[in-house]
Short mmCIF file of C-alpha atoms in Angstrom, two decimals:
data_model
loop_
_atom_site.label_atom_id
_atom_site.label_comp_id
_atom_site.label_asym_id
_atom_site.label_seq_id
_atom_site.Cartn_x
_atom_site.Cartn_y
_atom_site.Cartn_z
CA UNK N 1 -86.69 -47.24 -4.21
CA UNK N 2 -89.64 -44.63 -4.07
CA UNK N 3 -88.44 -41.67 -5.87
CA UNK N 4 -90.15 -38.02 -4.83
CA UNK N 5 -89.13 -34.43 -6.74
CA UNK N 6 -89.05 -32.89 -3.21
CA UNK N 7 -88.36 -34.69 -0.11
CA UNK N 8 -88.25 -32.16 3.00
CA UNK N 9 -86.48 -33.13 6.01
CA UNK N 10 -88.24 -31.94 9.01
CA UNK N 11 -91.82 -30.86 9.69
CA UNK N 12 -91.63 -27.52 11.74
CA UNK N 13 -92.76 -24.42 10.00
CA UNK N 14 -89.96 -23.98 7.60
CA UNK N 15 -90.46 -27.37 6.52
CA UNK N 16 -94.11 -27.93 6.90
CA UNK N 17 -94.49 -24.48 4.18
CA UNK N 18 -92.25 -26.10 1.89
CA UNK N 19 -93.84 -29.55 1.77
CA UNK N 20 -97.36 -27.84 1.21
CA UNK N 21 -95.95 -25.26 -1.32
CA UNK N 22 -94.01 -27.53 -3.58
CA UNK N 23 -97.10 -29.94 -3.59
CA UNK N 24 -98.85 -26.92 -4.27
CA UNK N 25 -96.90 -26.13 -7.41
CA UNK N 26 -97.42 -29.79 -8.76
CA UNK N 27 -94.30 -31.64 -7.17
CA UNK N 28 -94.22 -35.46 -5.87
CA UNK N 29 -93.41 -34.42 -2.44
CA UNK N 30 -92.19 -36.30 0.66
CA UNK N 31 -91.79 -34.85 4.16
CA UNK N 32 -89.47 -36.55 6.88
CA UNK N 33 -90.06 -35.99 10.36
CA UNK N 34 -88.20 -37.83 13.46
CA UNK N 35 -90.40 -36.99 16.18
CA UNK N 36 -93.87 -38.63 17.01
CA UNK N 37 -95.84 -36.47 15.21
CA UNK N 38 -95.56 -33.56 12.84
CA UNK N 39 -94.79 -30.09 13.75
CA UNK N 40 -91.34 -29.89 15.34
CA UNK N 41 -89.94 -27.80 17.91
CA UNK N 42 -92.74 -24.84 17.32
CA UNK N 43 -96.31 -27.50 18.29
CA UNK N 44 -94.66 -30.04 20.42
CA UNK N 45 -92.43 -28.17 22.02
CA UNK N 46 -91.70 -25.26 21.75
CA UNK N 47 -93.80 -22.05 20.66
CA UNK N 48 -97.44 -23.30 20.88
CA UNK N 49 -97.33 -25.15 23.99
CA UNK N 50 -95.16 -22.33 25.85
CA UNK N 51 -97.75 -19.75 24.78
CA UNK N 52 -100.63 -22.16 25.33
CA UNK N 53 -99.38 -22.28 29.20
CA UNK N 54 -99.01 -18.70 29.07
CA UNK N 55 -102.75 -18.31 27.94
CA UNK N 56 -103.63 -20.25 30.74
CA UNK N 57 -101.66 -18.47 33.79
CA UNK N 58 -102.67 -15.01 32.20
CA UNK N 59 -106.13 -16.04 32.41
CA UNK N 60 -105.93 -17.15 36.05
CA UNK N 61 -103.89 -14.22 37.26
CA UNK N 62 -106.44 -11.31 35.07
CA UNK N 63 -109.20 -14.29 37.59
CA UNK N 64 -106.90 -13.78 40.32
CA UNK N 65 -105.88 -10.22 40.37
CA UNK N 66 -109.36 -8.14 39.08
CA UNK N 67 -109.50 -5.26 41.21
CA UNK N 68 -112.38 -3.24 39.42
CA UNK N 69 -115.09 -5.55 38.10
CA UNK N 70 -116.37 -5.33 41.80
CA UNK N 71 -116.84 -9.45 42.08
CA UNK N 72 -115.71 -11.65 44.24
CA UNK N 73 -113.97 -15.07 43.17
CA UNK N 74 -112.17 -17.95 44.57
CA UNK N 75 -111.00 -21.01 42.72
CA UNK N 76 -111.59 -22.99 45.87
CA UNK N 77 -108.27 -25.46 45.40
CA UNK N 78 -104.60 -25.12 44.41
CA UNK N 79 -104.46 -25.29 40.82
CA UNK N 80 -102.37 -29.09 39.63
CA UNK N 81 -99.66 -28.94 36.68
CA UNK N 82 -101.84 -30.90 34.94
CA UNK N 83 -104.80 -28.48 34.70
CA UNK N 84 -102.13 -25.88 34.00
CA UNK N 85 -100.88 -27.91 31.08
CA UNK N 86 -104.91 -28.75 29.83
CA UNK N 87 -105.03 -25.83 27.43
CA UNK N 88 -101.05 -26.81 25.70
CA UNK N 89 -102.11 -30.55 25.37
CA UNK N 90 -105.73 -29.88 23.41
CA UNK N 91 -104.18 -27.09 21.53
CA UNK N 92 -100.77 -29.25 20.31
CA UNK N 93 -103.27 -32.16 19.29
CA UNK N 94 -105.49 -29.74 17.70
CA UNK N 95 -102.69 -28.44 15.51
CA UNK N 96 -101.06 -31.58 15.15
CA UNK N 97 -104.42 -32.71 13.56
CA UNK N 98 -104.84 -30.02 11.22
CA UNK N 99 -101.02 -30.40 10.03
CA UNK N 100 -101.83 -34.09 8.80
CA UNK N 101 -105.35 -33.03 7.38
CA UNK N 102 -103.53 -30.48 5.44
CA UNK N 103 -100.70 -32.90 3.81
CA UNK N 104 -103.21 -35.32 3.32
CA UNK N 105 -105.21 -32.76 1.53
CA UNK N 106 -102.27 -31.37 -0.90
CA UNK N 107 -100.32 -35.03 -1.11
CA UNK N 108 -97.75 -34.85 0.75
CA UNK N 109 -96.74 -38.13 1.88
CA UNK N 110 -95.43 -37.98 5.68
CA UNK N 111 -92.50 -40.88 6.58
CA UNK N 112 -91.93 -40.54 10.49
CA UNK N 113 -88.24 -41.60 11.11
CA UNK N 114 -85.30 -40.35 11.35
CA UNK N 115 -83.21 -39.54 8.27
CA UNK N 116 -79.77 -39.31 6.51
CA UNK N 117 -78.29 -38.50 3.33
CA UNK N 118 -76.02 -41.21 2.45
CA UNK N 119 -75.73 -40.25 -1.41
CA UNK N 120 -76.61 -36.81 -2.75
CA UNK N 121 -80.01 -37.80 -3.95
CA UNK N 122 -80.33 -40.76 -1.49
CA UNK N 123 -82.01 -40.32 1.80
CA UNK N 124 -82.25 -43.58 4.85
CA UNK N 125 -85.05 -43.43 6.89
CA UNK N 126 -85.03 -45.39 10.43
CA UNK N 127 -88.50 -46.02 11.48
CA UNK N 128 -88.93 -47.03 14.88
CA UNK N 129 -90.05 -50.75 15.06
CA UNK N 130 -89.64 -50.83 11.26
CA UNK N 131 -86.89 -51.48 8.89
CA UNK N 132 -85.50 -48.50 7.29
CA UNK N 133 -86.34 -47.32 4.10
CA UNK N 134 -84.23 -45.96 1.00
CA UNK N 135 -85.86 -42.88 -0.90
CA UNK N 136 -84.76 -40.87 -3.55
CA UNK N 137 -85.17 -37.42 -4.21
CA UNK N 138 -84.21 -35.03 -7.21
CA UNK N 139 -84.13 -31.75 -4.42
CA UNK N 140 -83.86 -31.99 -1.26
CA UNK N 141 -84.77 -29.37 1.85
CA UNK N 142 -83.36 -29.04 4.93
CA UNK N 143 -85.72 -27.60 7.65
CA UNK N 144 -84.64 -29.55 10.93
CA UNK N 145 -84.21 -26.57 12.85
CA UNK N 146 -82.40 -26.12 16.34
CA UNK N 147 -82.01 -27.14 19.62
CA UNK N 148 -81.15 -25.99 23.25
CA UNK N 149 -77.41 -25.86 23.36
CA UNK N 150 -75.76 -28.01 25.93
CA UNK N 151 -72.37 -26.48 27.00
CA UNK N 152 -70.29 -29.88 28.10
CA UNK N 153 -70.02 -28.55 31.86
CA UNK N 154 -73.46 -28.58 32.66
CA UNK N 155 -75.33 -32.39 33.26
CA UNK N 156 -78.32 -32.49 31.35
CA UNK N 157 -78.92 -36.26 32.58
CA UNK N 158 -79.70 -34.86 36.44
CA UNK N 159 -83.49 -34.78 36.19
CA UNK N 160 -83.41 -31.44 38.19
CA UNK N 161 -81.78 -29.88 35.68
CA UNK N 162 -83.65 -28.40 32.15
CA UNK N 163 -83.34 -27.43 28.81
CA UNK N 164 -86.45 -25.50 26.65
CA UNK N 165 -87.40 -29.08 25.34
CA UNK N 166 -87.98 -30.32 28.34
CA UNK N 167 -89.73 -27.16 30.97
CA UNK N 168 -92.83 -28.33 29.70
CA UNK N 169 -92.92 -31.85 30.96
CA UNK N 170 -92.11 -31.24 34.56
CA UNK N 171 -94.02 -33.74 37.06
CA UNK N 172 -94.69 -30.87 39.74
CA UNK N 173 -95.10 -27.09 39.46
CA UNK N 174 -91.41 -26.21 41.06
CA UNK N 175 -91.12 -25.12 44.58
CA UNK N 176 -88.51 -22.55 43.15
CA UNK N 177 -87.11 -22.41 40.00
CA UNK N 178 -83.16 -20.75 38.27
CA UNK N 179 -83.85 -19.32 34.60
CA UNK N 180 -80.39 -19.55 33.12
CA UNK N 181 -80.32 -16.80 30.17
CA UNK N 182 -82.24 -14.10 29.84
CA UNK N 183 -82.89 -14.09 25.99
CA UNK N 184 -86.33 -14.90 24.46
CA UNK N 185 -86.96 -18.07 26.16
CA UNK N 186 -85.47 -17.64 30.00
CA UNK N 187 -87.45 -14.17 29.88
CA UNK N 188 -90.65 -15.82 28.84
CA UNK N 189 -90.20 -18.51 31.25
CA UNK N 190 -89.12 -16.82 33.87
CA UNK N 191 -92.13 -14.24 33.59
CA UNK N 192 -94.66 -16.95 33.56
CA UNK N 193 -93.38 -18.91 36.44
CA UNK N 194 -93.40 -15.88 38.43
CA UNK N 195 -96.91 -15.55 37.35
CA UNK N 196 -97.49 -18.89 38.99
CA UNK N 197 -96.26 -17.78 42.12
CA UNK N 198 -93.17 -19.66 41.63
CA UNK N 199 -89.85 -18.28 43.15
CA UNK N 200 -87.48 -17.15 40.50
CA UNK N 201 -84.07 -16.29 39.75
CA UNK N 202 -83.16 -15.10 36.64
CA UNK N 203 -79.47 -15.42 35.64
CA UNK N 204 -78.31 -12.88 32.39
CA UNK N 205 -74.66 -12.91 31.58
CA UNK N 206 -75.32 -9.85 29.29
CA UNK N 207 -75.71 -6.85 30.98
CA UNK N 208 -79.11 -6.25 30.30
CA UNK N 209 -82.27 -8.63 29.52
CA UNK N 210 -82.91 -8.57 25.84
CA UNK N 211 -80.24 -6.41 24.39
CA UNK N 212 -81.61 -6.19 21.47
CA UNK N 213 -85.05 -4.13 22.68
CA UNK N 214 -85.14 -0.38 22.81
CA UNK N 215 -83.56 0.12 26.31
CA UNK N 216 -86.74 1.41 27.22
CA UNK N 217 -88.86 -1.65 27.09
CA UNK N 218 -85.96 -3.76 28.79
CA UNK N 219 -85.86 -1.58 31.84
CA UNK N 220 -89.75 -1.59 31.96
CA UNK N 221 -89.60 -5.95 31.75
CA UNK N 222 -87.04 -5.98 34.22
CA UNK N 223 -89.06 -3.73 36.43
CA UNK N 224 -91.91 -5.76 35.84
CA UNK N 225 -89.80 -9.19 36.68
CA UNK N 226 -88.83 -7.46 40.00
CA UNK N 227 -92.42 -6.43 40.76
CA UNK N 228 -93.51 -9.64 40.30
CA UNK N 229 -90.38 -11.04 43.02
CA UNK N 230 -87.84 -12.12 40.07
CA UNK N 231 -84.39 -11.93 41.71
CA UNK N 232 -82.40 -10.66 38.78
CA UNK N 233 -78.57 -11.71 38.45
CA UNK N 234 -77.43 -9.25 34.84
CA UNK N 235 -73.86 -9.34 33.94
CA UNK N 236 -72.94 -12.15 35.44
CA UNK N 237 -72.35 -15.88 34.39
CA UNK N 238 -72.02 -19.78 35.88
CA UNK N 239 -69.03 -21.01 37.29
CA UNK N 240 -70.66 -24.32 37.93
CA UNK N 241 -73.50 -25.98 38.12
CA UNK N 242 -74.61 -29.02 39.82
CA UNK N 243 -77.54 -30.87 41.04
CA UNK N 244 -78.39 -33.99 43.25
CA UNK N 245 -82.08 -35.15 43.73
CA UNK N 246 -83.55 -32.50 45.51
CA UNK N 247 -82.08 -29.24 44.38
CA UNK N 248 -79.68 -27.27 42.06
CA UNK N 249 -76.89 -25.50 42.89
CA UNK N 250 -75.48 -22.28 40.97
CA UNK N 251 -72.13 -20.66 41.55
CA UNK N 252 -71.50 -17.63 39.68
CA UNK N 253 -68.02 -16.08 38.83
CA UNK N 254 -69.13 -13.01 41.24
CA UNK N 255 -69.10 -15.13 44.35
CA UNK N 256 -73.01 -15.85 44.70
CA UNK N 257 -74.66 -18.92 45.33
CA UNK N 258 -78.15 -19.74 44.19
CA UNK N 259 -80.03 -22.63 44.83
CA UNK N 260 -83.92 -23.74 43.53
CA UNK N 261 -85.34 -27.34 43.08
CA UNK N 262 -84.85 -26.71 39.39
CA UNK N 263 -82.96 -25.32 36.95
CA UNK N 264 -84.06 -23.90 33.29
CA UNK N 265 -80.82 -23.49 31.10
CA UNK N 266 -81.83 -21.27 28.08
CA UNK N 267 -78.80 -19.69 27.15
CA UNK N 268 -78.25 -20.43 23.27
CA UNK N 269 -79.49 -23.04 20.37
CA UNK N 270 -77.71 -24.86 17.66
CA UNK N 271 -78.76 -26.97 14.84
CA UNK N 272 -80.25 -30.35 15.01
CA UNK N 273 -77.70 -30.98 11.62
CA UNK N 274 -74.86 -33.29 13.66
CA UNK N 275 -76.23 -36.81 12.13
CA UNK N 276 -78.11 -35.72 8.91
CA UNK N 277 -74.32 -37.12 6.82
CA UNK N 278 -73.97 -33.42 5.56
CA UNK N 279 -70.66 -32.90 5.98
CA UNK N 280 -69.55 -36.16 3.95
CA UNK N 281 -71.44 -34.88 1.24
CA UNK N 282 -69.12 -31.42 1.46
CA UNK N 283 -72.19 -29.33 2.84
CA UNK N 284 -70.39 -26.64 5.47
CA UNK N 285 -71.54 -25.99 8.84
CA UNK N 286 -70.96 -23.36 11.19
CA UNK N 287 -69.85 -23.91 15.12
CA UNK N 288 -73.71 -23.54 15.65
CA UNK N 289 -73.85 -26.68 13.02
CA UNK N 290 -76.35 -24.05 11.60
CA UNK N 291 -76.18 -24.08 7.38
CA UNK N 292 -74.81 -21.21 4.98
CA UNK N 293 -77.08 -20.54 2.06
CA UNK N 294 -77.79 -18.57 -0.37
CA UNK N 295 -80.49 -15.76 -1.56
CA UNK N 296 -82.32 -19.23 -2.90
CA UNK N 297 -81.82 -21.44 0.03
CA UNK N 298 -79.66 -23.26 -1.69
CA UNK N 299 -76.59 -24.87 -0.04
CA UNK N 300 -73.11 -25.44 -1.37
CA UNK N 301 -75.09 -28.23 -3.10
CA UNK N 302 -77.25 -26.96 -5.56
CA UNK N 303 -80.39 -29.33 -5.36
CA UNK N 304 -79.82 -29.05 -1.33
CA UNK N 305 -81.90 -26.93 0.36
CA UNK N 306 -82.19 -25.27 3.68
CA UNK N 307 -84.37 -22.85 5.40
CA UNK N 308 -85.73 -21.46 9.21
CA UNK N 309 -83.96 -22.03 12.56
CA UNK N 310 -81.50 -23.97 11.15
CA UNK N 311 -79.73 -21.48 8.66
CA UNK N 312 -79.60 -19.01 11.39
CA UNK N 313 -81.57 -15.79 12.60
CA UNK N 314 -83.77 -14.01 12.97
CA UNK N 315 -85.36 -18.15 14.10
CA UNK N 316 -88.81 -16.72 14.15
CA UNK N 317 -92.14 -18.53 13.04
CA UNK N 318 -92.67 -16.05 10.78
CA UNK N 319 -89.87 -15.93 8.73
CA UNK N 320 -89.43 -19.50 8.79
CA UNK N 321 -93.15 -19.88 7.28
CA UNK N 322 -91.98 -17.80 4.33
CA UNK N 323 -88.19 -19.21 3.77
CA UNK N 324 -89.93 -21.74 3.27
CA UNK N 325 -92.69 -21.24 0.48
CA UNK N 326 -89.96 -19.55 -1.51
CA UNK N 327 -87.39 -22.46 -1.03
CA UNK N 328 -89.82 -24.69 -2.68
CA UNK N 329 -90.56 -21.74 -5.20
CA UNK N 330 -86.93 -22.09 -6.25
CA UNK N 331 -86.72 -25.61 -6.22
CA UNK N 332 -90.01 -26.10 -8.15
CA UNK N 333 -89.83 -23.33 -10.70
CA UNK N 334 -86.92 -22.23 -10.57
CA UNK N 335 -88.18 -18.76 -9.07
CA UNK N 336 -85.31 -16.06 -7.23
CA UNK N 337 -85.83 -16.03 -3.64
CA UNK N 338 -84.30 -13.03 -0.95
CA UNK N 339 -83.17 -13.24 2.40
CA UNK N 340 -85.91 -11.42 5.09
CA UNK N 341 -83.73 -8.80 6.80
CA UNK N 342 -85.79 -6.40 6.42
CA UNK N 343 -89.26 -4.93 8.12
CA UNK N 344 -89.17 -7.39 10.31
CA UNK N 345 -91.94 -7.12 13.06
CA UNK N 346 -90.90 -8.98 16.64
CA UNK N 347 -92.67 -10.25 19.53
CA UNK N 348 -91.53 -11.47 22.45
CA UNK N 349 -94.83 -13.24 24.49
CA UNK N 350 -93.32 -12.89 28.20
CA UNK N 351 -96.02 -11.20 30.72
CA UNK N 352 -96.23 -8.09 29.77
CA UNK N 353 -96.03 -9.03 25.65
CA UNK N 354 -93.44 -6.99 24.33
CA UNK N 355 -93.26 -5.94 20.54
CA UNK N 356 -91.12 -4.01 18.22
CA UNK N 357 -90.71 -2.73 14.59
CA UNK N 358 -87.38 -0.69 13.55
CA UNK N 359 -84.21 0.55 14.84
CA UNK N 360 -84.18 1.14 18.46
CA UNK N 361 -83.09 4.49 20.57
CA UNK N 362 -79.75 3.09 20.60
CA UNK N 363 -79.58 2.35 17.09
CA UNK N 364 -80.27 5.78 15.85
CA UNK N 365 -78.02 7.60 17.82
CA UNK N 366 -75.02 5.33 16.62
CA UNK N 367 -76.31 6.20 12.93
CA UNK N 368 -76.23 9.81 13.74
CA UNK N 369 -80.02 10.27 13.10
CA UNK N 370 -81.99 13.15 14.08
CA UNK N 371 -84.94 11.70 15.93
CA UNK N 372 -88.25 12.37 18.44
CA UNK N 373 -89.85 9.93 20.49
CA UNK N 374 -93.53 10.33 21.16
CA UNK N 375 -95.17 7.98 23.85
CA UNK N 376 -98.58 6.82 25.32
CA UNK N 377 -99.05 4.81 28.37
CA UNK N 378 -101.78 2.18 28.48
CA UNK N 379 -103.37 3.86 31.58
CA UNK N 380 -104.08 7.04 29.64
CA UNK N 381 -106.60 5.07 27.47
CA UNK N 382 -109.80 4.82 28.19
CA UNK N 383 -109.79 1.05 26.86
CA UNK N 384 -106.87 0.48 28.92
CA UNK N 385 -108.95 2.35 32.18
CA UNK N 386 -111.98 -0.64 31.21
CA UNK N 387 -109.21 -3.55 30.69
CA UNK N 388 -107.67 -2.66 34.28
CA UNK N 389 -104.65 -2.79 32.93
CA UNK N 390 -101.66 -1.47 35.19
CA UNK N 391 -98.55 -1.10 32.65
CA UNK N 392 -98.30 -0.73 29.32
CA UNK N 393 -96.42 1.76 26.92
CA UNK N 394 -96.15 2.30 22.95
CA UNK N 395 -93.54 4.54 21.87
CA UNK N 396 -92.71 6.23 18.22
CA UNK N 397 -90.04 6.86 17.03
CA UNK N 398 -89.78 9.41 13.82
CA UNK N 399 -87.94 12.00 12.08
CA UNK N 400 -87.75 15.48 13.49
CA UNK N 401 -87.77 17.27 10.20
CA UNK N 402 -90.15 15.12 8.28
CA UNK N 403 -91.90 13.28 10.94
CA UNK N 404 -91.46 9.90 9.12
CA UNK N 405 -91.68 6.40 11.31
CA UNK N 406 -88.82 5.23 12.08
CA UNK N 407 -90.29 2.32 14.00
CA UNK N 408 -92.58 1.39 17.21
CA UNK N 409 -91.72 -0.26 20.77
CA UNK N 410 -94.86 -1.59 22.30
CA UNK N 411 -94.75 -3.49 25.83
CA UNK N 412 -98.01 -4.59 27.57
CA UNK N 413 -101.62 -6.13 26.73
CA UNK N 414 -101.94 -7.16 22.85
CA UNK N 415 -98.39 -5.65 21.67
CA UNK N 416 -97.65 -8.54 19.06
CA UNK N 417 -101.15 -7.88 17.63
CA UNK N 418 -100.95 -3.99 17.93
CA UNK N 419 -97.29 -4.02 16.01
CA UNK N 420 -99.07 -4.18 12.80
CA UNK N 421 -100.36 -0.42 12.57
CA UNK N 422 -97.01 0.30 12.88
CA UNK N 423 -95.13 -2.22 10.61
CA UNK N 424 -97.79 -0.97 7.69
CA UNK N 425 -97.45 2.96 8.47
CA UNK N 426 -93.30 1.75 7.91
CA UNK N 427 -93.34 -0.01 5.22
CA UNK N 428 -95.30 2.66 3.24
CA UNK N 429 -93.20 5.26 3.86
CA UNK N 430 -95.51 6.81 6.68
CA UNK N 431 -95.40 10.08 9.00
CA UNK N 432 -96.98 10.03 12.14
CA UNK N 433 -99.30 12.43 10.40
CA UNK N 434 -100.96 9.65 9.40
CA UNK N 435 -101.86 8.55 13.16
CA UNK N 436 -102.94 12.14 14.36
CA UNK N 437 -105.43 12.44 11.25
CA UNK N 438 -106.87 9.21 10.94
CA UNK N 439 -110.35 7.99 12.95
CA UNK N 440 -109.18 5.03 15.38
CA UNK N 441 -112.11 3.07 17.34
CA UNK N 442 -112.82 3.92 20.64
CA UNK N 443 -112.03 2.70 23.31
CA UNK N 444 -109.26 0.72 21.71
CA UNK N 445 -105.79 0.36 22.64
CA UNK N 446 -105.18 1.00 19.05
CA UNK N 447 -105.59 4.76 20.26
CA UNK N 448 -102.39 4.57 21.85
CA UNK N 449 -100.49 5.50 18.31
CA UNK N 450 -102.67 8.76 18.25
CA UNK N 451 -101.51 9.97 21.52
CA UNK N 452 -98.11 9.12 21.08
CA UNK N 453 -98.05 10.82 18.00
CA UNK N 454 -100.10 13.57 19.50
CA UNK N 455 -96.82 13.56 22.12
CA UNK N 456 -94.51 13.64 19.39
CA UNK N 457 -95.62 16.60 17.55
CA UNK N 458 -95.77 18.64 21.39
CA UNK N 459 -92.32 17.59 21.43
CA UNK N 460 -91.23 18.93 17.73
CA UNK N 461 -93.27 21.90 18.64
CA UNK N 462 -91.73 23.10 22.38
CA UNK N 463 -88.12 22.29 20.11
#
């Protein structure tokens, strides 16, 4: 029996960090992965081919929808799913590529099959056309991250009907298409689709999309949804759902009926932890079959591990990457690790790209602080006048008294890239002085921070 220090299970980001990190640091290191290839969720299916596709129907809308360069265009045919889905396959295989240059490079060893712990140390691996294989491992990490949840009432086998995994493999671009949650994923979907000049319903059974934005840029995506012929269902949940060949049908709890040829159901995700032999081993689970751990990533089991999507939120790339390294830090050297709560810059990628650092609107009047907002719109800026772009807003929010950032809302063109400014001015301890004094290139949407906080201070002023 081949025996490794580290053997990670799963070969997303969470998992992919650790591997590399701990090989890094000097470790015999084994990563397990079930699918095909190496990646997970975020290059197969999930984050790089959904904003791969998004790339691609931004790029033919911006073709599409150019009212000032003064040229005329036609693409001359009715664009296929498969030249839609072009720029997701060469960009998964690129990645995929570079993930298995990279463990080759540090010595990782990469086992494709599916594993469980039947021993604390002990690992079975079923390979596909292959007996299985017995490793051993002195620590072990967990990084098999989550799925779409299935609620039991809903029939995932009916081919019209969809999860997350599988909106990406569709045969035909849908004649009409019901987004089934409004979090992250329905909204990105659902904006995207639209873009395609799909018809789309999108079904929220929270009363707004995105609760956890700054009210103001969830009014402005729902405004943009509607301009762009979403119907918009918030508040208001399934009764049933079922589908026969040719269509789905949707009857909420208020009464409606909605119908489409398919059906995305992105409402919720839980751990892909059900068949790993966990619980036999004493390793507790939550109803999400997520896994509790500590400031180290450790489990209830010492030498287990577990980090990204499937210990819970925030599930983003980003943290994942680092939960990660520093799992691997601790089980390698023994080095204290933290939970990332904090400073914590988000991006959502629907069309418009929405982005945020800090406490929203909402959250500062519940704590009783004593706040100004200072705002720019993207068609102030002279960039944005060049870009033709038609929405677009960044909003501060700081201290009255001491004009300290409190955080930054961005929706429209570049918002996950502009976020940055922001999250730095933040995390120094920053006023929006430091916006209104420094020299910002122009024309740049960057800009849009020194009018806002050029706003801000006209507000403290006329106070």
């Amino acid at each position: 029996m081949e025996t490794y220090q580290i053997a990670v299970i799963g070969s997303g980001p969470a998992g992919e960090k650790a591997a590399i990190e701990a090989a890094r640091l000097g470790a015999k290191v084994a990563i397990i992965e079930q699918g095909q290839e190496p990646g997970g969720a975020g290059v197969i299916s999930g984050t790089m081919p959904s904003k791969s596709l998004r790339e691609t129907v931004l790029y033919l809308d911006r073709l599409n929808n150019d009212r000032i360069s003064g040229i005329e265009r036609e693409l001359g045919h009715k664009m296929t799913l498969r030249e839609l889905m072009y720029r997701k396959d060469m960009v998964t295989a690129l990645r995929v590529h570079k993930i298995r240059t990279q463990y080759k490079e540090a010595g990782v060893e990469l086992i494709l099959g599916k594993a469980r712990l039947y021993g604390p140390h002990q690992i079975e691996i079923e390979q596909s056309n292959k007996p299985a294989i017995q490793i051993k491992a002195d620590k072990i990490i967990i990084a098999v991250g989550t799925g779409p949840y299935h609620p039991p009432d809903v029939d995932f086998t009916k081919s019209k009907i969809l999860d997350s995994d599988k909106i990406l493999d569709l045969p035909e671009i849908p004649k009409s298409l019901i987004v089934y949650g409004g979090g992250v994923i329905g909204s990105e979907y659902a904006s995207i689709f639209a873009k395609m000049s799909v018809p789309v319903t999108l079904v929220e059974p929270r009363g707004n999309l995105l609760d956890f934005l700054d009210p103001d840029l969830s009014s402005y995506l729902a405004q943009s949804l509607m301009a762009n012929k979403v119907e918009l269902h918030l508040g208001e949940s399934y009764k049933t759902i079922t589908a026969d060949q040719n269509q789905v049908v949707v009857r909420l709890n208020s009464g409606d009926q909605l119908t489409a040829q398919y059906l995305l159901y992105a409402n919720g995700r839980q751990g892909h932890s059900a068949d790993l032999g966990l619980e036999k081993l004493g390793v507790e689970l939550n109803h999400r079959l997520q896994i509790p751990v500590n400031n180290n990533y450790q489990t209830s089991l010492p030498h287990l591990y577990a980090c990204g999507d499937i210990i819970g939120p925030p599930s983003l790339v980003s943290i994942s990457n680092e939960e990660g390294r520093m799992a691997a830090r601790h089980a390698v050297l023994g080095e204290p690790g933290r939970r990332i709560t904090e400073a914590i810059p988000c991006a959502v990628y629907t069309l418009p790209e929405l982005a945020m650092m800090g406490p929203t609107e909402t959250d500062l009047i519940k704590a009783g602080v004593d706040y100004l907002a200072g705002a720019c719109l993207f068609t102030e800026l002279a960039r944005g006048l060049i870009l033709g772009v038609e929405e677009g807003l960044l909003k501060l929010l700081f201290e009255r008294e001491t004009k300290k950032l409190l955080s930054v809302h961005i929706m429209g063109q570049g918002a996950s890239e502009l976020i940055h400014l922001g999250q730095a001015v933040i995390a120094f301890g920053g006023t929006i002085d430091y916006f209104v004094n420094s020299v910002l290139n122009f024309p740049s949407l960057t800009s849009a921070y020194k009018v806002a906080a050029l706003n801000g201070l006209a507000r403290q002023s006329a106070v």
